[in-house]
């Protein structure tokens, strides 16, 4: 019996809903999430919502188990699975009424970090809770010591206002006192309020769609379909894990700095443990939480574990609670990957997750050729703040960047794409310049700086901005500025990320360490800017996959003709000789003859 026939019979054994109806309902729930996301984008105030799409929308059944989501920011899947359930049970399921909305952002309740706010609303049908609609979204400013939130903090009190689970709407009535308390602790209350209302509007849209679905098929069919969807996903994920060889696959890495402690990196340990149809991701042995904000919550580290598995699994497996039942993430409390109160965790989510995801994928690479090389391992976050002289009001601007993804056995890595933890888009220059006191001098793909391989890493970007106005500050949450992500299967390491500043009286670009005396070049808070100061962000190339000397010479030529690679680099890193804009086949063959991978050049 073929594998597909056997699998079909296994599914038929556990599913009671008509298969056509089940697929209609599953797709209906997915498109409901898409409509909720569109509602948020079109009605929100901040570019991080309507341009970058830094949020996730989710649907749950009556058991608070995930039914559907769409691929906005998978980094929030840990919060969506653990944080939402904790928030609801803390408020009390029996204390919920139709029209209630709960808000929570506490990182110690399995939220990723303080800027990400969870809003969750029960869906009632005839006085019975039949499910929940939820949204998790990144607020640009949450108070604290840093405009835009991202910088270096040494405890949670510096990071911003923590909100325990509380009703922000009761029976569809806005709780003004709660909102005033929250908005009074942000520099941009008008925009924050608009973003909150966009989230609430999305919840209302999802609630209506679920009502319509139940009206069409009936509550009994809907409830059975929810159960069956989860069972199918569980069965498919178990089959997927069962196809991988049993074993223990270990990978170590580190956070290069916490921005506070000089000359120290912070060790990460990971194990993939596969036993039959069960997988354990064990992060035991990682260091204690960093002194700065480069530490992870359980919501964040569990998200990284789920993301790594889902990237390796069959893409046809619907992501819902069933997928998680055979995956266990062990992240000991009080460690670097499960921070304890009152340690900070701001940068650990955005900069820690990319490192941890690629660590786990390197574990998969020990038994699977499908695992890609690491990406640039950063979200390239720069936060600017101060008073906008055009309005005389405080502003907070958070810039996100794309990096190069790592190569794989199939192809070169994508260029200028957000890290694996999310699908965020870069905010348009026109929107940014109309909203904030910055001017773009350039934004372009940065040519080759590393990541050579049979399939090279994708290219990063180079952005140069100039600020205007007085008393502005810059903060940063960028890592991998000194320790590049490693290559895979004899590929070269990724490049490093670069952040530099230049005042009108500076001759050369200067790092933050040189110009402002920061501990780390990419992790710092509130560096003072002068009028007309320039900021340059260069994101990393992804790491290479495979021996660079086996790269197709014509692919090397294409990069040369696109002005992304010099002829000298082609010869040094790929052993390809280019003459008169053509590959010199004879010279290239002679150069590559007898060479071994260990002889490949290394960029400084």
Coordinates of C-alpha atoms in Angstrom, one line a residue:
X1 CA 0.0 0.0 0.0
X2 CA 1.4 3.4 -1.0
X3 CA 2.2 6.0 1.7
X4 CA -0.5 8.4 0.4
X5 CA -3.2 5.7 0.4
X6 CA -2.2 4.6 3.9
X7 CA -2.3 8.2 5.2
X8 CA -5.7 8.8 3.6
X9 CA -7.1 5.7 5.4
X10 CA -5.6 7.0 8.7
X11 CA -7.3 10.3 8.2
X12 CA -10.6 8.7 7.4
X13 CA -10.5 6.9 10.7
X14 CA -10.3 10.0 12.8
X15 CA -12.5 12.4 10.8
X16 CA -16.3 12.4 11.2
X17 CA -17.0 15.6 9.3
X18 CA -17.8 15.3 5.6
X19 CA -14.3 15.9 4.0
X20 CA -15.7 18.5 1.6
X21 CA -17.4 20.4 4.4
X22 CA -14.3 20.1 6.5
X23 CA -12.1 21.7 3.8
X24 CA -14.6 24.4 3.2
X25 CA -14.7 25.3 6.9
X26 CA -10.9 25.2 7.2
X27 CA -10.4 27.5 4.3
X28 CA -13.2 29.7 5.5
X29 CA -11.4 30.2 8.9
X30 CA -8.1 30.9 7.1
X31 CA -9.7 33.6 4.9
X32 CA -11.4 35.0 8.0
X33 CA -7.9 35.6 9.4
X34 CA -6.9 37.2 6.1
X35 CA -9.9 39.5 6.3
X36 CA -9.1 40.4 9.9
X37 CA -5.5 41.2 8.9
X38 CA -6.7 43.4 6.0
X39 CA -9.0 45.2 8.4
X40 CA -6.1 46.0 10.7
X41 CA -3.9 47.2 7.8
X42 CA -6.6 49.5 6.3
X43 CA -7.7 51.1 9.6
X44 CA -4.6 51.3 11.7
X45 CA -2.6 54.6 12.2
X46 CA 1.0 53.4 12.4
X47 CA 3.2 52.3 9.5
X48 CA 4.4 49.4 11.5
X49 CA 0.8 48.1 11.1
X50 CA -0.3 49.3 7.7
X51 CA 3.1 49.1 6.0
X52 CA 5.2 46.5 7.9
X53 CA 2.3 44.3 9.0
X54 CA 4.0 43.4 12.3
X55 CA 1.1 41.5 13.7
X56 CA -0.8 38.2 13.7
X57 CA -4.5 37.3 13.8
X58 CA -5.7 34.0 15.1
X59 CA -8.9 32.0 15.7
X60 CA -9.5 29.5 18.6
X61 CA -12.1 27.0 19.4
X62 CA -14.0 26.8 22.7
X63 CA -11.1 25.0 24.3
X64 CA -8.8 28.0 23.5
X65 CA -6.9 25.8 21.0
X66 CA -5.6 27.4 17.8
X67 CA -7.8 26.7 14.8
X68 CA -6.4 29.1 12.1
X69 CA -3.9 31.8 11.4
X70 CA -2.2 33.4 8.4
X71 CA 1.4 33.9 7.7
X72 CA 2.0 37.4 9.0
X73 CA 4.5 37.1 11.8
X74 CA 5.1 33.5 12.9
X75 CA 7.4 34.9 15.7
X76 CA 4.2 35.4 17.7
X77 CA 3.0 31.7 17.5
X78 CA 4.4 31.0 21.0
X79 CA 2.4 33.9 22.4
X80 CA -0.6 32.8 20.4
X81 CA -0.5 29.4 21.9
X82 CA 0.6 30.0 25.5
X83 CA 0.0 33.7 26.3
X84 CA -3.6 33.8 25.1
X85 CA -4.6 30.7 27.1
X86 CA -2.9 32.1 30.2
X87 CA -4.6 35.5 29.8
X88 CA -8.1 34.0 29.4
X89 CA -7.8 31.6 32.3
X90 CA -6.4 34.3 34.6
X91 CA -9.4 36.5 33.9
X92 CA -11.6 33.5 34.1
X93 CA -13.6 31.9 31.4
X94 CA -16.7 32.1 33.5
X95 CA -16.2 35.9 34.0
X96 CA -16.5 36.6 30.2
X97 CA -19.6 38.2 28.6
X98 CA -20.5 38.9 25.0
X99 CA -18.6 42.0 23.8
X100 CA -15.7 41.6 26.3
X101 CA -12.1 42.2 25.0
X102 CA -9.1 41.3 27.1
X103 CA -5.7 43.0 26.7
X104 CA -2.3 41.8 27.9
X105 CA 1.3 42.4 27.0
X106 CA 3.2 40.9 30.0
X107 CA 6.4 39.0 28.9
X108 CA 6.3 36.9 32.1
X109 CA 3.0 35.4 31.0
X110 CA 4.5 33.9 27.8
X111 CA 4.2 37.0 25.7
X112 CA 7.2 37.6 23.4
X113 CA 8.1 41.0 24.7
X114 CA 6.4 44.2 26.0
X115 CA 5.6 46.0 22.7
X116 CA 3.5 43.1 21.5
X117 CA -0.1 43.5 22.8
X118 CA -2.5 40.6 22.8
X119 CA -6.2 41.4 22.4
X120 CA -8.7 38.5 22.7
X121 CA -12.5 38.4 22.4
X122 CA -14.9 35.5 23.2
X123 CA -17.4 34.5 20.5
X124 CA -20.8 33.7 22.0
X125 CA -23.6 31.8 20.4
X126 CA -26.9 31.6 22.4
X127 CA -25.1 32.4 25.7
X128 CA -22.4 29.8 25.0
X129 CA -18.7 30.5 24.2
X130 CA -18.0 28.8 20.9
X131 CA -14.6 30.2 20.3
X132 CA -12.3 33.2 20.5
X133 CA -10.8 35.7 18.0
X134 CA -7.5 37.2 18.7
X135 CA -4.8 39.6 17.5
X136 CA -1.2 40.1 18.6
X137 CA 0.4 43.3 17.3
X138 CA 3.5 45.3 17.9
X139 CA 2.9 48.8 19.3
X140 CA 5.6 51.3 18.2
X141 CA 5.9 53.0 21.6
X142 CA 5.1 51.6 25.0
X143 CA 6.7 54.3 27.2
X144 CA 9.8 53.2 29.0
X145 CA 13.2 54.9 28.6
X146 CA 13.5 54.5 24.8
X147 CA 11.3 56.1 22.1
X148 CA 10.3 53.2 19.9
X149 CA 11.1 50.7 22.7
X150 CA 14.2 49.1 21.1
X151 CA 17.5 49.8 22.8
X152 CA 19.2 48.4 25.9
X153 CA 17.4 47.9 29.1
X154 CA 18.5 46.3 32.3
X155 CA 15.1 45.4 33.7
X156 CA 11.5 45.2 32.7
X157 CA 10.6 48.6 34.3
X158 CA 12.8 50.4 31.8
X159 CA 11.2 48.7 28.9
X160 CA 7.7 50.1 29.1
X161 CA 4.3 49.6 30.7
X162 CA 3.4 46.0 31.5
X163 CA -0.3 45.1 31.3
X164 CA -1.6 42.1 33.2
X165 CA -4.8 40.5 31.6
X166 CA -7.6 43.0 32.0
X167 CA -10.9 43.8 30.2
X168 CA -10.4 46.8 28.0
X169 CA -14.0 46.4 26.6
X170 CA -16.9 45.1 28.7
X171 CA -20.1 44.1 26.8
X172 CA -18.9 46.2 23.9
X173 CA -18.3 49.3 26.1
X174 CA -14.8 50.8 26.0
X175 CA -13.3 51.0 29.4
X176 CA -12.0 54.6 29.3
X177 CA -10.1 54.4 32.6
X178 CA -8.0 51.4 31.4
X179 CA -7.3 53.1 28.0
X180 CA -6.4 56.4 29.6
X181 CA -3.9 54.6 31.9
X182 CA -2.3 52.8 28.9
X183 CA -2.3 55.7 26.5
X184 CA -1.0 58.0 29.2
X185 CA 2.2 55.9 29.3
X186 CA 3.1 56.2 25.6
X187 CA 4.7 59.1 23.7
X188 CA 2.2 58.7 20.8
X189 CA -1.2 58.2 22.3
X190 CA -3.2 59.2 19.2
X191 CA -1.5 56.6 17.0
X192 CA -1.6 54.0 19.7
X193 CA -5.3 54.5 20.2
X194 CA -5.9 54.2 16.5
X195 CA -3.9 51.0 16.3
X196 CA -5.8 49.5 19.3
X197 CA -9.1 50.3 17.6
X198 CA -7.9 48.7 14.4
X199 CA -7.2 45.5 16.4
X200 CA -10.7 45.7 18.0
X201 CA -12.3 46.2 14.6
X202 CA -10.5 43.1 13.3
X203 CA -11.8 41.1 16.3
X204 CA -15.3 42.2 15.4
X205 CA -14.9 41.2 11.8
X206 CA -13.7 37.7 12.9
X207 CA -16.5 37.3 15.3
X208 CA -19.1 38.1 12.6
X209 CA -17.6 35.6 10.2
X210 CA -17.7 32.8 12.8
X211 CA -21.4 33.6 13.5
X212 CA -22.1 33.4 9.8
X213 CA -20.3 30.1 9.5
X214 CA -22.2 28.6 12.4
X215 CA -25.5 29.9 11.1
X216 CA -24.7 28.1 7.8
X217 CA -23.6 24.7 9.1
X218 CA -24.9 24.6 12.6
X219 CA -23.0 24.5 15.9
X220 CA -22.8 20.7 16.0
X221 CA -21.1 20.5 12.6
X222 CA -18.8 23.5 13.4
X223 CA -17.7 21.9 16.7
X224 CA -17.0 18.6 15.1
X225 CA -15.1 20.3 12.3
X226 CA -12.9 22.1 14.8
X227 CA -12.0 18.8 16.5
X228 CA -11.4 17.1 13.2
X229 CA -9.1 19.9 11.8
X230 CA -6.9 19.5 14.8
X231 CA -6.8 15.8 14.6
X232 CA -5.8 15.9 10.9
X233 CA -3.0 18.3 11.5
X234 CA -1.8 16.2 14.4
X235 CA -1.8 13.1 12.3
X236 CA 0.1 14.8 9.4
X237 CA 2.7 16.4 11.8
X238 CA 3.2 13.0 13.5
X239 CA 3.8 11.4 10.1
X240 CA 6.2 14.2 9.2
X241 CA 8.2 13.8 12.4
X242 CA 8.1 10.0 12.0
X243 CA 9.8 10.3 8.6
X244 CA 12.9 11.9 10.2
X245 CA 15.5 9.6 11.8
X246 CA 15.4 9.2 15.6
X247 CA 18.3 10.8 17.3
X248 CA 19.7 13.7 19.3
X249 CA 21.0 16.6 17.2
X250 CA 22.9 19.3 19.1
X251 CA 24.0 22.8 18.1
X252 CA 25.6 25.6 20.2
X253 CA 25.8 29.3 19.4
X254 CA 25.7 32.5 21.3
X255 CA 24.4 36.1 21.5
X256 CA 27.5 38.2 20.7
X257 CA 26.6 40.9 23.3
X258 CA 23.9 42.1 25.6
X259 CA 24.9 45.8 25.1
X260 CA 25.7 46.2 28.8
X261 CA 28.4 43.7 29.8
X262 CA 31.8 44.4 28.0
X263 CA 33.7 41.6 26.3
X264 CA 31.2 38.9 26.9
X265 CA 28.9 36.8 24.8
X266 CA 26.0 34.6 26.0
X267 CA 26.0 30.9 25.3
X268 CA 23.0 29.2 23.8
X269 CA 22.5 25.4 23.7
X270 CA 20.0 23.4 21.7
X271 CA 19.0 19.8 21.1
X272 CA 16.6 18.4 18.6
X273 CA 15.4 15.1 20.1
X274 CA 13.4 12.9 17.7
X275 CA 11.7 9.8 19.1
X276 CA 9.3 8.1 16.8
X277 CA 6.5 10.6 16.1
X278 CA 7.4 13.0 18.9
X279 CA 9.9 15.8 18.9
X280 CA 11.5 17.6 21.8
X281 CA 13.4 20.9 21.5
X282 CA 15.6 21.2 24.6
X283 CA 17.3 24.5 25.3
X284 CA 18.7 23.3 28.7
X285 CA 22.2 24.4 29.5
X286 CA 21.9 27.9 28.0
X287 CA 23.4 30.7 30.1
X288 CA 21.5 32.7 32.7
X289 CA 19.6 35.8 31.4
X290 CA 21.9 38.5 30.0
X291 CA 22.3 41.7 32.0
X292 CA 20.8 43.7 29.1
X293 CA 17.7 43.0 27.1
X294 CA 19.2 40.3 24.9
X295 CA 17.2 37.5 26.6
X296 CA 14.2 35.6 25.6
X297 CA 10.8 34.9 27.1
X298 CA 9.2 31.4 26.9
X299 CA 6.8 32.8 24.3
X300 CA 9.7 33.8 22.2
X301 CA 11.9 30.7 22.5
X302 CA 9.0 28.4 22.0
X303 CA 8.0 30.4 18.9
X304 CA 11.6 29.8 17.6
X305 CA 11.2 26.1 18.1
X306 CA 7.8 25.9 16.4
X307 CA 9.0 28.0 13.5
X308 CA 12.1 25.8 12.8
X309 CA 9.9 22.7 12.8
X310 CA 7.3 24.2 10.5
X311 CA 10.0 25.4 8.1
X312 CA 11.2 21.8 7.7
X313 CA 7.7 20.3 7.6
X314 CA 5.4 19.8 4.6
X315 CA 3.9 23.1 3.8
X316 CA 0.5 21.5 3.1
X317 CA 0.1 20.7 6.9
X318 CA -2.5 23.2 8.2
X319 CA -1.0 25.1 11.2
X320 CA -3.3 24.6 14.2
X321 CA -3.2 23.2 17.7
X322 CA -2.8 19.7 16.3
X323 CA 0.6 20.5 15.0
X324 CA 1.9 21.4 18.4
X325 CA 0.7 18.3 20.2
X326 CA 3.8 16.3 19.2
X327 CA 6.3 19.1 19.7
X328 CA 7.6 19.9 23.2
X329 CA 9.9 22.9 23.8
X330 CA 11.9 22.7 27.1
X331 CA 13.2 26.2 28.0
X332 CA 14.1 26.2 31.7
X333 CA 12.8 29.2 33.7
X334 CA 15.5 31.6 34.8
X335 CA 17.7 31.0 31.8
X336 CA 18.7 33.0 28.7
X337 CA 15.8 31.4 26.8
X338 CA 13.1 31.8 29.5
X339 CA 13.8 35.0 31.3
X340 CA 12.7 35.4 34.9
X341 CA 11.3 38.6 36.5
X342 CA 12.4 41.3 36.4
X343 CA 15.0 40.8 33.7
X344 CA 14.6 42.7 30.4
X345 CA 13.6 40.8 27.2
X346 CA 13.1 43.5 24.5
X347 CA 15.9 42.5 22.1
X348 CA 15.9 38.8 22.9
X349 CA 12.8 38.4 20.9
X350 CA 13.7 40.2 17.6
X351 CA 17.4 39.4 17.7
X352 CA 17.4 36.2 19.7
X353 CA 14.8 34.4 17.6
X354 CA 16.7 34.6 14.3
X355 CA 19.8 33.1 15.9
X356 CA 17.8 30.3 17.7
X357 CA 15.8 29.4 14.6
X358 CA 18.9 29.0 12.5
X359 CA 20.6 27.0 15.3
X360 CA 17.7 24.5 15.2
X361 CA 17.8 24.4 11.4
X362 CA 21.5 23.6 11.6
X363 CA 20.4 20.7 13.8
X364 CA 18.0 19.5 11.1
X365 CA 20.9 19.9 8.6
X366 CA 22.6 17.0 10.5
X367 CA 20.2 14.6 8.9
X368 CA 18.4 16.5 6.1
X369 CA 19.7 18.3 3.1
X370 CA 16.6 20.4 3.0
X371 CA 17.8 22.7 5.8
X372 CA 19.1 26.1 4.5
X373 CA 22.1 28.0 5.7
X374 CA 21.5 30.8 8.2
X375 CA 20.3 34.2 7.2
X376 CA 21.8 37.5 8.5
X377 CA 20.2 36.9 11.9
X378 CA 18.9 40.4 12.5
X379 CA 15.8 42.5 12.0
X380 CA 17.9 45.6 11.6
X381 CA 15.9 47.7 14.1
X382 CA 16.7 51.4 14.5
X383 CA 14.5 53.5 16.8
X384 CA 14.4 57.3 16.5
X385 CA 12.6 59.7 18.9
X386 CA 12.3 63.2 20.1
X387 CA 10.1 66.2 19.2
X388 CA 9.0 66.6 15.6
X389 CA 9.5 70.3 14.9
X390 CA 6.7 70.2 12.3
X391 CA 4.1 69.4 14.9
X392 CA 5.8 70.1 18.2
X393 CA 4.8 66.7 19.4
X394 CA 6.8 63.7 20.5
X395 CA 7.4 61.0 17.8
X396 CA 8.7 57.4 17.9
X397 CA 9.9 55.8 14.6
X398 CA 10.9 52.2 14.4
X399 CA 12.7 51.1 11.1
X400 CA 12.8 47.4 10.2
X401 CA 15.2 46.0 7.6
X402 CA 15.5 43.0 5.3
X403 CA 18.6 40.9 5.3
X404 CA 20.1 38.2 3.0
X405 CA 18.7 34.7 3.6
X406 CA 21.1 31.8 3.5
X407 CA 21.6 29.6 0.4
X408 CA 20.2 26.1 0.2
X409 CA 20.8 23.0 -1.8
X410 CA 18.2 24.3 -4.3
X411 CA 19.0 28.0 -4.8
X412 CA 20.7 31.2 -3.7
X413 CA 19.2 32.9 -0.7
X414 CA 16.6 35.6 -1.1
X415 CA 17.8 39.2 -0.9
X416 CA 16.6 41.9 1.3
X417 CA 13.9 39.8 3.0
X418 CA 12.9 40.1 6.6
X419 CA 14.3 37.4 8.9
X420 CA 12.7 34.0 9.3
X421 CA 10.8 35.1 12.4
X422 CA 8.4 37.2 10.4
X423 CA 7.0 38.3 7.1
X424 CA 7.3 42.1 7.8
X425 CA 7.7 44.4 4.9
X426 CA 10.0 47.5 4.8
X427 CA 8.0 50.7 5.3
X428 CA 7.8 52.8 2.2
X429 CA 10.2 55.8 2.1
X430 CA 7.4 58.2 1.1
X431 CA 5.3 57.2 4.2
X432 CA 8.3 57.4 6.5
X433 CA 9.4 60.8 5.3
X434 CA 5.9 62.2 5.6
X435 CA 5.5 61.0 9.1
X436 CA 8.9 61.4 10.7
X437 CA 11.7 64.0 10.6
X438 CA 14.0 62.0 8.4
X439 CA 15.2 62.1 4.8
X440 CA 16.5 59.2 2.8
X441 CA 19.7 59.8 0.9
X442 CA 19.9 56.3 -0.5
X443 CA 18.4 52.8 -0.2
X444 CA 19.8 50.0 -2.3
X445 CA 21.0 46.4 -2.4
X446 CA 24.5 46.1 -0.8
X447 CA 27.0 44.2 -3.0
X448 CA 28.7 41.0 -1.9
X449 CA 30.3 41.0 1.5
X450 CA 30.2 37.4 2.4
X451 CA 28.2 34.2 2.2
X452 CA 30.0 32.5 -0.7
X453 CA 28.8 29.1 -1.6
X454 CA 27.7 26.8 -4.4
X455 CA 24.5 28.6 -3.6
X456 CA 25.4 32.0 -2.1
X457 CA 23.6 33.8 0.6
X458 CA 21.2 36.5 -0.5
X459 CA 22.2 40.2 -0.5
X460 CA 21.5 42.6 2.3
X461 CA 20.6 46.3 1.9
X462 CA 22.1 49.7 2.6
X463 CA 20.0 52.5 3.9
X464 CA 21.3 56.0 4.6
X465 CA 19.0 58.5 6.4
X466 CA 19.5 62.0 7.5
X467 CA 17.7 63.5 10.5
X468 CA 16.6 67.1 10.9
X469 CA 15.5 68.8 14.1
X470 CA 17.1 69.2 17.5
X471 CA 17.4 66.9 20.5
X472 CA 16.7 63.7 18.7
X473 CA 17.9 60.3 19.9
X474 CA 18.8 57.0 18.2
X475 CA 18.5 53.6 19.7
X476 CA 19.3 50.2 18.2
X477 CA 18.6 46.5 18.6
X478 CA 20.9 45.1 16.0
X479 CA 23.1 42.0 16.7
X480 CA 25.5 39.9 14.6
X481 CA 27.7 43.0 14.2
X482 CA 30.9 41.2 15.1
X483 CA 30.1 37.4 14.9
X484 CA 28.7 36.4 11.5
X485 CA 26.2 33.5 11.1
X486 CA 28.0 30.3 10.0
X487 CA 27.9 28.8 6.5
X488 CA 26.6 25.3 5.9
X489 CA 28.1 22.3 4.0
X490 CA 31.4 24.1 3.3
X491 CA 29.7 27.5 2.5
X492 CA 31.2 30.7 3.8
X493 CA 29.9 32.6 6.8
X494 CA 27.4 35.4 6.4
X495 CA 28.5 39.0 6.5
X496 CA 28.0 41.0 9.6
X497 CA 25.5 43.8 10.1
X498 CA 26.8 47.4 10.1
X499 CA 25.5 50.5 11.8
X500 CA 27.3 53.8 11.5
X501 CA 26.8 57.5 12.1
X502 CA 28.2 60.6 10.5
X503 CA 27.8 64.2 11.8
X504 CA 28.5 67.2 9.5
X505 CA 31.9 67.6 11.2
X506 CA 32.9 64.0 11.0
X507 CA 35.3 63.0 8.2
X508 CA 34.4 59.3 8.2
X509 CA 31.5 57.1 9.2
X510 CA 31.8 56.1 12.9
X511 CA 30.4 53.2 14.8
X512 CA 28.3 53.8 17.9
X513 CA 31.0 52.4 20.0
X514 CA 33.4 55.0 18.6
X515 CA 31.0 57.9 18.4
X516 CA 28.9 57.5 21.5
X517 CA 31.0 55.1 23.6
X518 CA 28.5 52.3 23.6
X519 CA 29.4 48.8 24.8
X520 CA 28.2 47.2 21.5
X521 CA 28.0 48.6 18.0
X522 CA 24.4 47.6 17.5
X523 CA 22.8 47.5 21.0
X524 CA 22.4 50.8 22.7
X525 CA 19.9 53.4 23.8
X526 CA 19.3 57.1 23.3
X527 CA 22.4 58.2 21.5
X528 CA 22.1 62.0 21.0
X529 CA 21.8 63.2 17.4
X530 CA 22.6 66.5 16.0
X531 CA 20.7 68.3 13.2
X532 CA 21.7 66.8 9.8
X533 CA 23.3 63.7 11.3
X534 CA 23.4 60.7 9.0
X535 CA 22.6 57.1 9.9
X536 CA 23.8 54.2 7.8
X537 CA 22.4 50.6 8.2
X538 CA 24.0 47.8 6.1
X539 CA 22.4 44.4 6.7
X540 CA 24.2 41.1 6.3
X541 CA 24.4 38.8 3.4
X542 CA 23.0 35.3 4.2
X543 CA 25.5 32.5 4.8
X544 CA 26.6 30.3 1.9
X545 CA 25.6 26.7 1.2
X546 CA 28.1 24.3 -0.4
X547 CA 31.6 24.7 -1.8
X548 CA 31.9 28.1 -3.4
X549 CA 34.3 26.6 -5.9
X550 CA 31.5 24.5 -7.3
X551 CA 29.3 27.5 -8.1
X552 CA 28.2 27.8 -11.7
X553 CA 30.6 30.3 -13.2
X554 CA 27.7 31.9 -15.2
X555 CA 25.9 32.6 -11.9
X556 CA 29.0 34.4 -10.7
X557 CA 29.1 36.3 -14.0
X558 CA 25.5 37.4 -13.5
X559 CA 26.3 38.9 -10.1
X560 CA 29.3 40.7 -11.7
X561 CA 27.1 42.1 -14.5
X562 CA 24.6 43.3 -11.9
X563 CA 27.4 45.2 -10.1
X564 CA 26.9 43.0 -7.0
X565 CA 30.3 41.4 -7.3
X566 CA 33.7 42.6 -8.4
X567 CA 35.9 40.6 -10.7
X568 CA 38.5 40.4 -7.9
X569 CA 35.9 38.9 -5.5
X570 CA 34.8 36.5 -8.2
X571 CA 38.3 35.2 -8.5
X572 CA 39.0 35.2 -4.7
X573 CA 35.9 33.7 -3.4
X574 CA 34.6 31.6 -6.3
X575 CA 37.7 30.9 -8.4
X576 CA 36.0 32.3 -11.4
X577 CA 38.0 34.4 -13.8
X578 CA 36.0 37.2 -15.6
X579 CA 37.6 39.0 -18.6
X580 CA 35.8 41.5 -20.8
X581 CA 32.5 40.8 -19.1
X582 CA 32.7 37.1 -19.9
X583 CA 33.8 34.0 -18.0
X584 CA 37.3 32.9 -19.1
X585 CA 36.5 29.2 -19.1
X586 CA 40.0 28.0 -19.5
X587 CA 41.5 30.2 -16.8
X588 CA 38.6 29.3 -14.4
X589 CA 39.2 25.6 -15.0
X590 CA 42.9 25.9 -14.4
X591 CA 42.3 28.0 -11.2
X592 CA 39.8 25.5 -9.8
X593 CA 41.9 22.5 -10.6
X594 CA 42.9 20.7 -7.5
X595 CA 41.6 23.3 -5.1
X596 CA 39.8 22.3 -1.9
X597 CA 37.1 24.1 0.0
X598 CA 39.4 24.9 2.9
X599 CA 41.4 27.1 0.5
X600 CA 38.5 29.5 -0.1
X601 CA 39.1 33.2 0.7
X602 CA 37.6 34.8 3.9
X603 CA 36.3 38.3 4.0
X604 CA 37.5 40.4 6.8

